[in-house]
Coordinates of C-alpha atoms and ligand atoms in Angstrom, one line a residue:
H13 CA 77.8 92.4 29.0
H14 CA 77.4 89.9 31.8
G15 CA 75.8 90.8 35.1
P16 CA 76.0 94.0 37.1
V17 CA 79.3 95.9 36.8
P18 CA 80.9 96.4 40.1
A19 CA 82.9 99.5 40.6
P20 CA 86.6 98.8 40.0
L21 CA 88.7 98.7 43.1
V22 CA 90.9 101.6 41.9
L23 CA 88.0 104.0 42.1
L24 CA 87.7 103.3 45.8
L25 CA 91.2 104.2 46.6
P26 CA 92.9 107.5 47.1
P27 CA 94.9 108.7 44.1
R28 CA 98.2 107.9 45.8
H29 CA 97.2 104.2 45.5
D30 CA 95.8 104.6 42.1
A31 CA 99.2 105.6 40.7
Q32 CA 100.8 102.6 42.2
I33 CA 98.2 100.2 40.9
Q34 CA 98.8 101.4 37.4
C35 CA 102.5 100.6 37.5
S36 CA 103.8 97.0 37.6
D37 CA 107.3 97.6 39.0
I38 CA 107.2 94.8 41.5
P39 CA 109.9 92.5 40.4
A40 CA 108.8 89.2 38.9
G41 CA 109.6 87.1 35.9
I42 CA 107.7 87.5 32.7
T43 CA 105.6 84.4 33.5
E44 CA 104.2 86.2 36.6
K45 CA 103.5 89.6 34.9
S46 CA 100.2 91.2 34.2
N47 CA 99.5 91.1 30.4
P48 CA 98.6 94.6 29.1
L49 CA 96.2 92.9 26.6
T50 CA 94.0 91.5 29.4
R51 CA 93.8 94.3 31.9
N52 CA 90.0 94.6 31.4
I53 CA 89.2 91.0 30.6
D54 CA 87.1 90.8 33.8
R55 CA 84.6 93.2 32.2
A56 CA 84.6 91.7 28.7
S57 CA 81.8 89.8 26.9
A58 CA 82.4 86.2 26.0
D59 CA 83.2 87.1 22.5
C60 CA 85.7 89.7 23.6
I61 CA 87.3 87.2 26.0
V62 CA 87.8 84.7 23.3
R63 CA 89.4 87.3 21.0
T64 CA 91.6 88.5 23.8
L65 CA 92.8 85.0 24.5
Q66 CA 93.5 84.5 20.9
A67 CA 95.7 87.7 20.9
C68 CA 97.5 86.4 24.0
D69 CA 98.2 83.0 22.4
A70 CA 99.4 84.7 19.2
Q71 CA 102.2 86.3 21.3
M72 CA 103.7 82.8 21.4
F73 CA 104.8 83.1 17.8
Q74 CA 105.9 86.8 17.8
E75 CA 109.3 87.3 16.2
Q76 CA 112.2 88.2 18.3
T77 CA 113.1 91.9 18.1
E78 CA 116.5 93.3 18.9
A79 CA 115.4 94.3 22.4
S80 CA 113.5 91.2 23.2
H81 CA 114.5 88.0 24.7
Q82 CA 114.6 84.9 22.5
K83 CA 111.2 83.6 21.3
L84 CA 109.8 80.3 20.2
L85 CA 111.1 80.7 16.6
S86 CA 114.5 82.3 17.5
D87 CA 117.6 80.9 15.9
Q88 CA 119.1 79.8 19.3
V89 CA 116.0 78.0 20.4
V90 CA 115.7 76.1 17.1
K91 CA 119.4 75.1 17.4
T92 CA 119.0 73.9 20.9
L93 CA 115.9 71.9 19.9
M94 CA 117.9 70.2 17.2
E95 CA 120.6 69.2 19.6
V96 CA 118.2 67.8 22.1
A97 CA 116.3 66.0 19.4
K98 CA 119.6 64.4 18.4
R99 CA 120.2 63.2 21.9
V100 CA 116.7 61.6 22.0
E101 CA 117.5 60.0 18.6
L102 CA 120.6 58.4 20.0
I103 CA 118.6 56.9 22.8
L104 CA 115.9 55.7 20.5
K105 CA 118.5 53.9 18.3
D106 CA 120.2 52.3 21.3
P107 CA 117.5 52.1 24.0
Q108 CA 119.2 49.5 26.2
D109 CA 119.8 50.9 29.7
S110 CA 118.7 54.4 28.5
L111 CA 115.8 56.7 29.4
V112 CA 114.2 60.0 28.5
V113 CA 112.6 61.5 31.6
L114 CA 110.1 64.3 31.4
S115 CA 109.3 65.9 34.8
G116 CA 107.4 68.8 36.1
C117 CA 104.9 70.1 38.7
G118 CA 101.2 70.8 38.1
T119 CA 100.4 71.4 34.5
S120 CA 104.0 70.9 33.5
G121 CA 103.9 67.4 35.0
R122 CA 100.6 66.7 33.4
L123 CA 101.9 67.6 30.0
A124 CA 105.1 65.5 30.8
F125 CA 102.7 62.6 31.4
L126 CA 100.7 63.2 28.2
M127 CA 103.8 63.3 26.0
A128 CA 105.6 60.5 27.6
T129 CA 102.6 58.2 27.2
S130 CA 101.8 59.3 23.6
F131 CA 105.3 58.8 22.4
N132 CA 105.6 55.5 24.2
R133 CA 102.4 54.5 22.4
E134 CA 104.2 55.3 19.1
L135 CA 107.1 53.1 20.1
R136 CA 104.8 50.3 21.0
K137 CA 103.2 50.5 17.6
L138 CA 106.7 50.1 16.0
N139 CA 107.5 47.3 18.4
R140 CA 110.4 49.2 19.9
S141 CA 111.3 49.4 23.6
L142 CA 109.7 52.2 25.5
V143 CA 112.1 54.9 26.5
Y144 CA 109.9 57.6 28.0
S145 CA 109.1 58.1 31.7
Y146 CA 107.3 60.9 33.3
I147 CA 107.5 62.3 36.8
I148 CA 104.9 64.6 38.4
A149 CA 105.4 66.2 41.8
G150 CA 103.0 64.6 44.3
G151 CA 102.6 61.4 42.2
D152 CA 99.8 60.4 39.9
R153 CA 97.1 61.9 42.1
A154 CA 98.5 65.3 40.9
L155 CA 97.5 64.4 37.3
L156 CA 93.8 64.9 38.4
S157 CA 94.0 67.2 41.4
S158 CA 96.1 70.0 42.7
Q159 CA 99.0 68.9 44.9
E160 CA 101.0 72.1 45.3
A161 CA 103.1 71.4 48.5
P162 CA 105.3 68.7 46.8
E163 CA 106.4 71.3 44.3
D164 CA 108.5 72.9 47.0
D165 CA 110.3 69.7 47.9
P166 CA 113.6 69.2 46.0
K167 CA 114.4 66.0 47.9
S168 CA 111.2 64.2 46.7
G169 CA 112.1 65.4 43.2
T170 CA 115.6 63.8 43.4
L171 CA 114.2 60.6 45.0
S172 CA 111.6 60.1 42.3
L173 CA 114.2 60.7 39.6
K174 CA 116.6 58.2 41.1
K175 CA 113.8 55.7 41.4
V176 CA 112.7 55.8 37.7
C177 CA 116.3 55.8 36.6
E178 CA 117.5 52.8 38.7
G179 CA 120.1 50.8 36.7
K180 CA 120.1 53.2 33.7
K181 CA 123.4 54.2 32.2
Q182 CA 122.2 57.1 30.0
V183 CA 119.4 59.4 31.0
L184 CA 118.2 62.5 29.1
F185 CA 116.4 64.5 31.8
I186 CA 113.9 67.2 30.7
G187 CA 112.9 69.3 33.7
I188 CA 109.9 71.6 33.0
S189 CA 109.1 74.6 35.1
C190 CA 107.4 77.4 33.2
G191 CA 108.5 80.0 35.7
L192 CA 112.0 78.4 36.1
S193 CA 110.9 78.3 39.7
A194 CA 109.8 74.9 41.1
P195 CA 112.2 73.6 43.8
F196 CA 111.1 70.0 42.9
V197 CA 112.6 70.4 39.5
A198 CA 115.6 72.4 40.7
G199 CA 116.5 69.5 43.0
Q200 CA 116.4 67.1 40.0
L201 CA 118.5 69.3 37.8
D202 CA 121.1 69.7 40.5
F203 CA 121.2 65.9 41.0
C204 CA 121.8 65.5 37.2
L205 CA 124.6 68.0 37.3
Q206 CA 126.2 66.0 40.1
H207 CA 126.1 62.8 38.0
P208 CA 127.1 63.9 34.5
E209 CA 128.3 60.4 33.6
V210 CA 124.6 59.2 33.5
Y211 CA 122.5 62.3 33.3
T212 CA 122.2 65.1 30.6
P213 CA 119.9 67.8 32.0
V214 CA 117.6 69.9 29.9
V215 CA 115.6 72.7 31.5
L216 CA 112.4 74.0 29.9
G217 CA 110.8 77.2 31.0
F218 CA 109.6 80.6 29.7
N219 CA 111.6 83.2 31.5
P220 CA 115.1 84.7 30.7
A221 CA 117.7 82.8 32.6
H222 CA 118.4 85.8 34.9
Q223 CA 114.8 85.7 36.0
A224 CA 115.0 82.2 37.3
K225 CA 113.9 82.1 40.9
D226 CA 116.7 83.0 43.3
E227 CA 114.9 82.4 46.6
P228 CA 116.8 80.1 49.0
I229 CA 115.4 76.6 49.2
P230 CA 115.4 75.3 52.8
G231 CA 118.0 72.6 53.3
C232 CA 119.7 73.2 49.9
T233 CA 122.8 75.2 48.9
F234 CA 121.3 75.9 45.4
T235 CA 118.5 77.9 44.0
F236 CA 116.7 77.5 40.7
H237 CA 118.7 80.5 39.6
S238 CA 122.1 79.0 40.5
V239 CA 121.2 75.7 38.8
V240 CA 120.3 77.6 35.6
Q241 CA 123.6 79.5 35.8
R242 CA 125.6 76.3 36.0
M243 CA 123.6 74.9 33.2
Q244 CA 124.2 77.9 31.1
E245 CA 127.9 77.5 31.5
L246 CA 127.7 73.8 30.6
S247 CA 125.5 74.4 27.6
K248 CA 128.5 75.8 25.8
S249 CA 130.0 72.3 25.7
Q250 CA 126.5 70.8 25.2
V251 CA 126.4 68.7 28.3
A252 CA 123.4 70.6 29.5
F253 CA 120.6 72.4 27.6
L254 CA 118.4 75.4 28.2
I255 CA 115.2 75.8 26.3
N256 CA 113.7 79.1 27.6
P257 CA 112.1 81.3 25.0
T258 CA 109.6 83.8 26.3
V259 CA 105.9 83.8 25.2
G260 CA 104.7 86.9 26.9
P261 CA 102.7 87.2 30.2
E262 CA 99.7 84.9 30.7
A263 CA 96.2 86.1 30.1
I264 CA 95.4 85.5 33.7
S265 CA 98.5 86.6 35.6
G266 CA 100.8 83.7 36.5
S267 CA 98.4 81.0 35.0
S268 CA 101.2 79.1 33.3
R269 CA 98.7 76.3 32.5
M270 CA 97.8 78.5 29.5
K271 CA 100.6 79.7 27.2
G272 CA 103.3 78.0 29.3
G273 CA 101.6 74.7 28.9
S274 CA 100.8 75.2 25.2
A275 CA 104.4 76.2 24.5
T276 CA 105.7 73.2 26.5
K277 CA 103.6 70.9 24.4
I278 CA 104.7 72.6 21.1
L279 CA 108.4 72.4 22.0
L280 CA 108.5 68.8 23.2
D281 CA 106.2 67.5 20.5
V282 CA 108.6 69.1 17.9
V283 CA 111.7 67.6 19.6
L284 CA 110.3 64.1 20.1
S285 CA 108.8 63.8 16.7
A286 CA 111.9 65.0 15.0
A287 CA 113.8 62.4 17.0
H288 CA 111.4 59.7 16.0
A289 CA 111.6 60.6 12.3
A290 CA 115.4 60.6 12.5
A291 CA 115.5 57.2 14.3
F292 CA 112.8 55.3 12.4
T293 CA 112.2 56.9 9.0
N294 CA 115.6 58.0 8.0
T295 CA 114.7 61.7 8.1
P296 CA 117.7 63.4 9.8
V297 CA 117.1 66.2 12.3
T298 CA 117.5 69.5 10.4
Y299 CA 117.1 73.2 11.2
E300 CA 114.5 73.7 8.5
G301 CA 112.6 70.7 9.6
I302 CA 112.3 71.9 13.2
L303 CA 111.4 75.4 12.1
Q304 CA 108.7 74.2 9.7
H305 CA 107.2 72.0 12.3
M306 CA 107.0 74.9 14.8
R307 CA 105.4 77.1 12.2
A308 CA 102.8 74.4 11.6
Y309 CA 101.7 75.0 15.2
D310 CA 101.2 78.6 14.4
K311 CA 98.6 77.4 11.9
T312 CA 97.1 75.2 14.6
L313 CA 96.3 78.4 16.5
D314 CA 94.8 80.0 13.4
I315 CA 92.6 77.0 12.6
T316 CA 91.4 76.8 16.2
Y317 CA 90.6 80.4 16.6
A318 CA 88.9 80.6 13.2
Q319 CA 86.0 79.1 15.3
T320 CA 85.6 82.2 17.5
E321 CA 81.8 82.1 17.2
G322 CA 81.6 78.5 18.3
I323 CA 84.1 78.9 21.1
T324 CA 82.1 82.0 22.3
A325 CA 78.9 79.9 22.4
L326 CA 80.7 77.4 24.6
V327 CA 82.2 80.0 26.9
E328 CA 78.7 81.5 27.3
A329 CA 77.1 78.2 28.1
A330 CA 79.8 77.2 30.6
G331 CA 79.7 80.7 32.2
R332 CA 75.9 80.4 32.6
S333 CA 76.3 77.0 34.3
L334 CA 79.0 78.1 36.7
R335 CA 77.1 81.3 37.6
C336 CA 74.1 79.4 38.8
G337 CA 76.2 76.8 40.7
S338 CA 75.6 74.2 38.0
H339 CA 78.3 72.1 36.3
V340 CA 80.4 71.7 33.2
C341 CA 81.4 68.3 32.1
Y342 CA 83.8 67.3 29.3
L343 CA 83.2 63.8 27.9
G344 CA 86.2 62.9 25.8
W345 CA 87.6 60.1 23.7
G346 CA 91.3 59.1 23.3
S347 CA 94.0 61.5 24.2
L348 CA 91.7 64.5 23.7
A349 CA 89.9 63.2 26.8
V350 CA 93.2 63.6 28.7
L351 CA 93.2 67.3 27.8
G352 CA 89.7 67.5 29.3
L353 CA 90.8 65.8 32.5
I354 CA 93.8 68.2 32.7
D355 CA 91.8 71.4 32.0
A356 CA 89.1 70.4 34.5
S357 CA 91.6 69.5 37.3
E358 CA 93.3 72.9 37.0
C359 CA 90.1 74.9 37.8
D360 CA 90.5 74.2 41.5
P361 CA 94.0 75.7 42.0
T362 CA 93.5 78.4 39.4
F363 CA 90.0 79.6 40.3
G364 CA 89.4 78.1 43.7
A365 CA 86.7 76.0 42.0
D366 CA 85.1 72.8 43.5
Y367 CA 86.1 69.6 41.7
E368 CA 82.4 69.2 40.6
D369 CA 82.3 72.6 38.9
V370 CA 84.2 71.5 35.9
R371 CA 84.8 67.8 35.5
G372 CA 86.5 65.7 32.8
F373 CA 85.7 62.1 31.9
M374 CA 87.5 59.7 29.6
S375 CA 86.2 56.9 27.5
G376 CA 87.7 53.7 29.0
G377 CA 88.9 55.5 32.2
Y378 CA 92.1 54.2 33.6
R379 CA 92.2 51.4 31.1
N380 CA 93.2 54.0 28.5
L381 CA 95.0 56.5 30.7
S382 CA 98.3 54.5 31.0
N383 CA 99.4 56.3 34.1
N384 CA 102.2 54.8 36.3
E385 CA 100.1 54.0 39.3
G386 CA 97.0 52.5 37.6
P387 CA 93.4 53.1 38.8
L388 CA 93.1 55.9 41.4
T389 CA 89.4 55.5 42.0
S390 CA 89.9 54.5 45.6
L391 CA 91.2 58.0 46.3
G392 CA 87.6 59.4 46.1
P393 CA 84.9 60.6 43.7
Q394 CA 87.2 63.2 42.2
F395 CA 89.3 60.4 40.8
C396 CA 86.4 58.6 39.1
I397 CA 87.0 59.5 35.5
S398 CA 85.4 56.9 33.2
H399 CA 82.2 57.5 31.1
E400 CA 80.6 54.8 33.3
D401 CA 81.4 56.9 36.3
F402 CA 79.7 59.8 34.6
L403 CA 76.6 57.8 33.8
R404 CA 76.4 56.5 37.4
S405 CA 77.2 59.5 39.4
V406 CA 76.5 62.6 37.3
L407 CA 74.0 61.9 34.6
P408 CA 71.1 61.2 37.0
Y409 CA 71.4 64.7 38.5
L410 CA 71.8 66.7 35.3
S411 CA 69.5 69.5 34.3
D412 CA 69.4 72.1 31.5
Q413 CA 71.5 74.3 33.7
D414 CA 74.5 72.0 33.3
T415 CA 76.7 72.2 30.2
I416 CA 78.0 68.9 28.7
L417 CA 80.7 69.0 26.0
L418 CA 81.5 66.0 23.8
I419 CA 85.1 66.0 22.6
F420 CA 86.0 63.5 19.8
T421 CA 87.6 63.0 16.4
R422 CA 86.9 61.1 13.2
S423 CA 89.3 58.5 14.5
D424 CA 87.1 57.7 17.5
D425 CA 84.2 55.3 17.7
V426 CA 81.5 57.7 16.5
T427 CA 78.7 55.2 17.2
E428 CA 79.7 55.2 20.8
V429 CA 79.7 59.0 20.9
A430 CA 76.2 59.1 19.4
K431 CA 75.0 56.6 22.0
L432 CA 76.3 58.6 24.9
A433 CA 74.9 61.8 23.3
R434 CA 71.4 60.3 23.2
R435 CA 71.6 59.4 26.9
V436 CA 72.8 62.9 27.9
R437 CA 70.1 64.4 25.7
E438 CA 67.4 62.7 27.8
K439 CA 68.5 64.7 30.8
T440 CA 69.6 68.0 29.3
S441 CA 69.4 69.9 26.1
N442 CA 72.5 71.9 27.0
L443 CA 74.7 69.5 25.0
H444 CA 77.6 70.6 22.8
A445 CA 80.3 69.0 20.7
V446 CA 83.9 69.6 19.5
Y447 CA 84.6 67.4 16.5
H448 CA 88.0 67.3 14.8
H449 CA 88.3 65.7 11.3
T450 CA 90.3 66.3 8.1
D451 CA 89.1 67.6 4.8
G452 CA 89.8 64.2 3.3
D453 CA 87.5 62.3 5.8
T454 CA 84.1 61.1 4.7
A455 CA 81.6 62.1 7.4
A456 CA 80.4 59.2 9.6
A457 CA 76.7 58.5 9.3
E458 CA 76.2 59.2 13.0
Q459 CA 77.9 62.6 12.8
G460 CA 74.6 64.2 11.6
D461 CA 72.7 62.5 14.5
I462 CA 75.2 63.9 17.0
S463 CA 74.9 67.4 15.5
N464 CA 71.2 67.3 15.7
L465 CA 71.3 66.4 19.4
C466 CA 73.7 69.2 20.2
L467 CA 72.9 72.9 20.8
S468 CA 76.2 73.8 19.2
T469 CA 78.9 71.8 17.3
L470 CA 82.4 73.0 16.8
N471 CA 83.3 71.3 13.5
V472 CA 87.0 71.7 13.1
T473 CA 88.3 70.7 9.7
W474 CA 92.1 70.1 9.3
P475 CA 94.1 69.9 6.1
T476 CA 95.2 66.3 5.5
P477 CA 98.6 66.2 7.0
A478 CA 101.8 64.3 6.0
S479 CA 101.6 62.2 9.1
R480 CA 98.7 60.9 11.2
S481 CA 100.6 61.4 14.5
F482 CA 101.2 65.1 13.7
L483 CA 97.5 65.5 13.1
L484 CA 96.8 64.1 16.5
M485 CA 99.3 66.4 18.2
Q486 CA 97.6 69.4 16.5
W487 CA 94.2 68.2 17.6
E488 CA 95.5 67.9 21.2
L489 CA 96.9 71.4 21.2
S490 CA 93.7 72.8 19.6
T491 CA 91.6 71.0 22.2
K492 CA 93.8 72.4 25.0
L493 CA 93.4 76.0 23.6
L494 CA 89.6 75.5 23.3
L495 CA 89.1 74.0 26.8
N496 CA 91.4 76.6 28.4
A497 CA 89.3 79.3 26.8
V498 CA 86.1 77.6 28.0
S499 CA 87.1 77.2 31.6
T500 CA 89.0 80.5 31.9
G501 CA 86.2 82.4 30.1
A502 CA 83.5 80.8 32.2
H503 CA 85.3 81.6 35.5
I504 CA 85.8 85.2 34.3
L505 CA 82.0 85.4 33.6
K506 CA 81.4 84.0 37.1
G507 CA 83.3 87.0 38.5
K508 CA 86.3 85.0 39.8
V509 CA 88.9 87.3 38.2
Y510 CA 89.8 90.9 39.2
R511 CA 91.2 92.7 36.2
N512 CA 93.5 90.0 35.0
H513 CA 94.3 88.5 38.4
M514 CA 92.9 85.5 40.2
I515 CA 92.4 87.2 43.4
D516 CA 91.4 84.1 45.4
V517 CA 94.7 82.4 44.6
Q518 CA 95.4 79.5 47.0
V519 CA 98.6 80.2 49.0
T520 CA 99.8 76.6 49.0
N521 CA 103.4 76.8 48.0
S522 CA 106.3 79.3 47.9
K523 CA 105.6 80.5 44.4
L524 CA 101.9 81.2 45.2
Y525 CA 102.9 82.8 48.5
R526 CA 105.1 85.3 46.7
R527 CA 102.5 85.8 44.0
A528 CA 99.9 86.6 46.6
T529 CA 102.2 89.1 48.3
R530 CA 102.9 90.9 45.1
L531 CA 99.2 91.0 44.2
L532 CA 98.4 92.6 47.6
Q533 CA 101.2 95.1 47.0
K534 CA 99.8 96.0 43.6
L535 CA 96.2 96.2 44.6
S536 CA 96.6 98.0 48.0
G537 CA 99.6 100.1 47.3
H538 CA 101.1 99.2 50.6
P539 CA 104.7 98.1 51.0
E540 CA 105.7 94.4 50.9
S541 CA 106.3 94.0 54.6
K542 CA 102.8 95.3 55.4
C543 CA 101.2 93.1 52.8
E544 CA 103.0 90.0 54.0
E545 CA 101.9 90.8 57.5
A546 CA 98.2 91.0 56.3
L547 CA 98.7 87.8 54.4
L548 CA 99.9 86.0 57.5
R549 CA 97.1 87.4 59.6
A550 CA 94.6 86.1 57.1
I551 CA 96.4 82.7 57.0
Y552 CA 96.5 82.3 60.7
R553 CA 93.3 84.2 61.3
V554 CA 94.7 86.5 64.0
D555 CA 94.8 90.3 64.3
K556 CA 98.2 90.3 65.9
L557 CA 101.0 88.1 64.7
T558 CA 102.6 86.1 67.5
L559 CA 106.4 85.3 67.7
D560 CA 105.4 81.7 67.0
I561 CA 104.0 82.8 63.6
T562 CA 106.7 85.2 62.6
S563 CA 109.5 82.7 63.4
S564 CA 107.8 79.9 61.4
D565 CA 109.1 79.1 57.9
M566 CA 107.3 79.3 54.5
T567 CA 106.4 75.6 54.7
A568 CA 104.5 76.1 57.9
H569 CA 102.7 79.1 56.4
T570 CA 101.7 77.3 53.2
L571 CA 100.5 74.2 55.1
T572 CA 98.3 76.3 57.3
A573 CA 97.0 78.2 54.3
R574 CA 95.9 74.9 52.8
K575 CA 93.2 74.6 55.4
R576 CA 91.9 78.1 54.8
T577 CA 89.7 79.7 52.2
K578 CA 89.7 83.3 50.9
V579 CA 93.1 84.1 52.3
V580 CA 94.1 86.8 49.8
P581 CA 90.6 88.5 49.6
L582 CA 90.6 88.7 53.4
A583 CA 94.1 90.2 53.5
L584 CA 93.1 92.7 50.8
V585 CA 90.0 93.8 52.7
V586 CA 92.0 94.2 55.8
L587 CA 94.7 96.2 54.0
L588 CA 92.2 98.5 52.2
T589 CA 89.8 99.1 55.1
G590 CA 92.0 98.7 58.2
C591 CA 89.3 96.7 59.8
A592 CA 89.7 93.7 62.1
L593 CA 90.0 90.2 60.6
S594 CA 86.7 89.0 62.0
E595 CA 85.0 92.0 60.5
A596 CA 86.6 91.4 57.1
E597 CA 85.5 87.7 57.4
S598 CA 81.8 88.4 58.0
H599 CA 82.0 91.0 55.3
L600 CA 83.2 88.6 52.7
D601 CA 80.7 86.0 53.9
Q602 CA 77.9 88.5 53.0
Q603 CA 79.6 89.7 49.8
P604 CA 81.9 87.1 48.2
I605 CA 82.9 89.4 45.3
V606 CA 85.8 91.3 46.8
R607 CA 85.3 94.5 44.9
E608 CA 81.8 94.8 46.1
A609 CA 82.8 93.8 49.7
V610 CA 85.2 96.7 49.8
E611 CA 82.8 99.1 48.2
A612 CA 80.0 98.2 50.6
W613 CA 82.4 98.6 53.5
L614 CA 83.6 102.0 52.5
S615 CA 80.1 103.3 51.8
Ligands
LIG20 C1 103.8 74.6 38.1 C2 102.4 74.9 38.7 C3 101.5 75.4 37.6 C4 100.1 75.7 38.1 C5 100.2 76.7 39.3 C6 101.3 76.2 40.3 O1 104.4 75.8 37.6 O2 101.9 73.7 39.2 O3 101.3 74.4 36.6 O4 99.3 76.3 37.1 O5 100.7 78.0 38.9 O6 102.5 75.9 39.7 P1 105.8 75.8 36.9 O7 106.8 75.1 37.8 O8 105.6 75.1 35.6 O9 106.2 77.2 36.7

């Protein structure tokens, strides 16, 4: 076990509360629910954390039962994927004035970016015109940092869509929102519905349609829910499409970067590669083909998690680094490096981490990233992502306390990997590697050198596949799962998670505001109105809410919350102890682990 075991919050509460904590009857979509498998993940060992994450990921491929909503492999989902793939095929065959747009917020936008750029790369290899564009709320800086306010802005969604589609006559628009909730995406889908002569909208998310968010969006007549309803109607005549299987609740409640992101990647990889095969290698889109491809991803999970021991070693190393305030760095090559950049960037919004806690670097930096806006280095050190940047600004300060992880494949320049490994090894022995290769590959001479330099090497061997591009997609998904496990596991070991909730969630947009209120209800047992009041007190740092505050809208609240830290922990301490805000503040300053702060207060 890791560290001292703090008393669980439930023990500190009267039984009346205890009963309410146990039930999860506060309405929310599946994507926001607490997963029964992870209720005690905060007290688990690294090994147990990894196995629990594996069990959660396995839920993605569970079969649909009579009572359950459709799943990844359900008949209706496979059929819709076929139809969407055929639309993409048409565009690939006649690309003039046409576009496929992938759009989303946060992780969903980052994966939109990853897939749009990789499939464009495929097209470039074939000397075809590039048909994919991506949009991410907040622009390219959101690829590497959390920009949550723009997710609430439907107008900026519509504007950015119009901009990339200027002059186009046919657009297949794929809007991704795991929770079927982001107003940014709702605005884009609504715009598509108003211009059916050009736009065919597809919505991708992981809640049943009736759970799409129905909260009014300021300045709009639609909600995500109403847009989904219209699309459901139109899907009967195939002028709109809904891809919304469920994959079970996330391991860390609401952390849709995990399964939501993985399932997004699986579904879109399958659709786009089926379309490419149909357009360029005369392999028509078939039901069996789609189903087989999806099943192959189930295997990807098996092959990845067969490495439990190696992953556990990485989680332990990263956890040790974070616990002592040291750093974790991912040094990656090719598209796997992008998954490192993505995973690292998500630690800030998910765990309230500093950008230096977990950082990603990519060989070639912006030269290889192919993002819309080009180099972003002028935005600050957080946006310095090349290995040169690592050598210049991180390497000199490394010690054995920092964990460095090399991420590469047999297709990368292994000589270069070995060179960097040697330089890192001069500063720290805490060096690890993830290496993907196929059973048909001959080992590179340097591979042995690299393993000798590393404390641990995750050697992932893949069966030689029918296509090289499918292999790369599997390596990408596998790397995503591994890194999600490392960063999630390490933050759990650091004490950042309470049961399976991220208690210090930033309240920087409407989805997170609602999530925070629900969490306070659940943990304090108090009614919604009282919890929202405590939340606002913590946001505005006042003991009594003024009329000014109560008459402000959600945007004002979330903008103010952006400037604050520990909003939800403060609100919780206030709710549980009834103390004044200033007392709660000084309390949390002395004892940043919330459970212990409450316990100390009550004793
Ligand atoms: C978008 C998103 C998540 C992120 C966080 C805030 O969610 O940015 O990617 O992890 O939860 O929201 P969604 O629109 O895909 O549900």
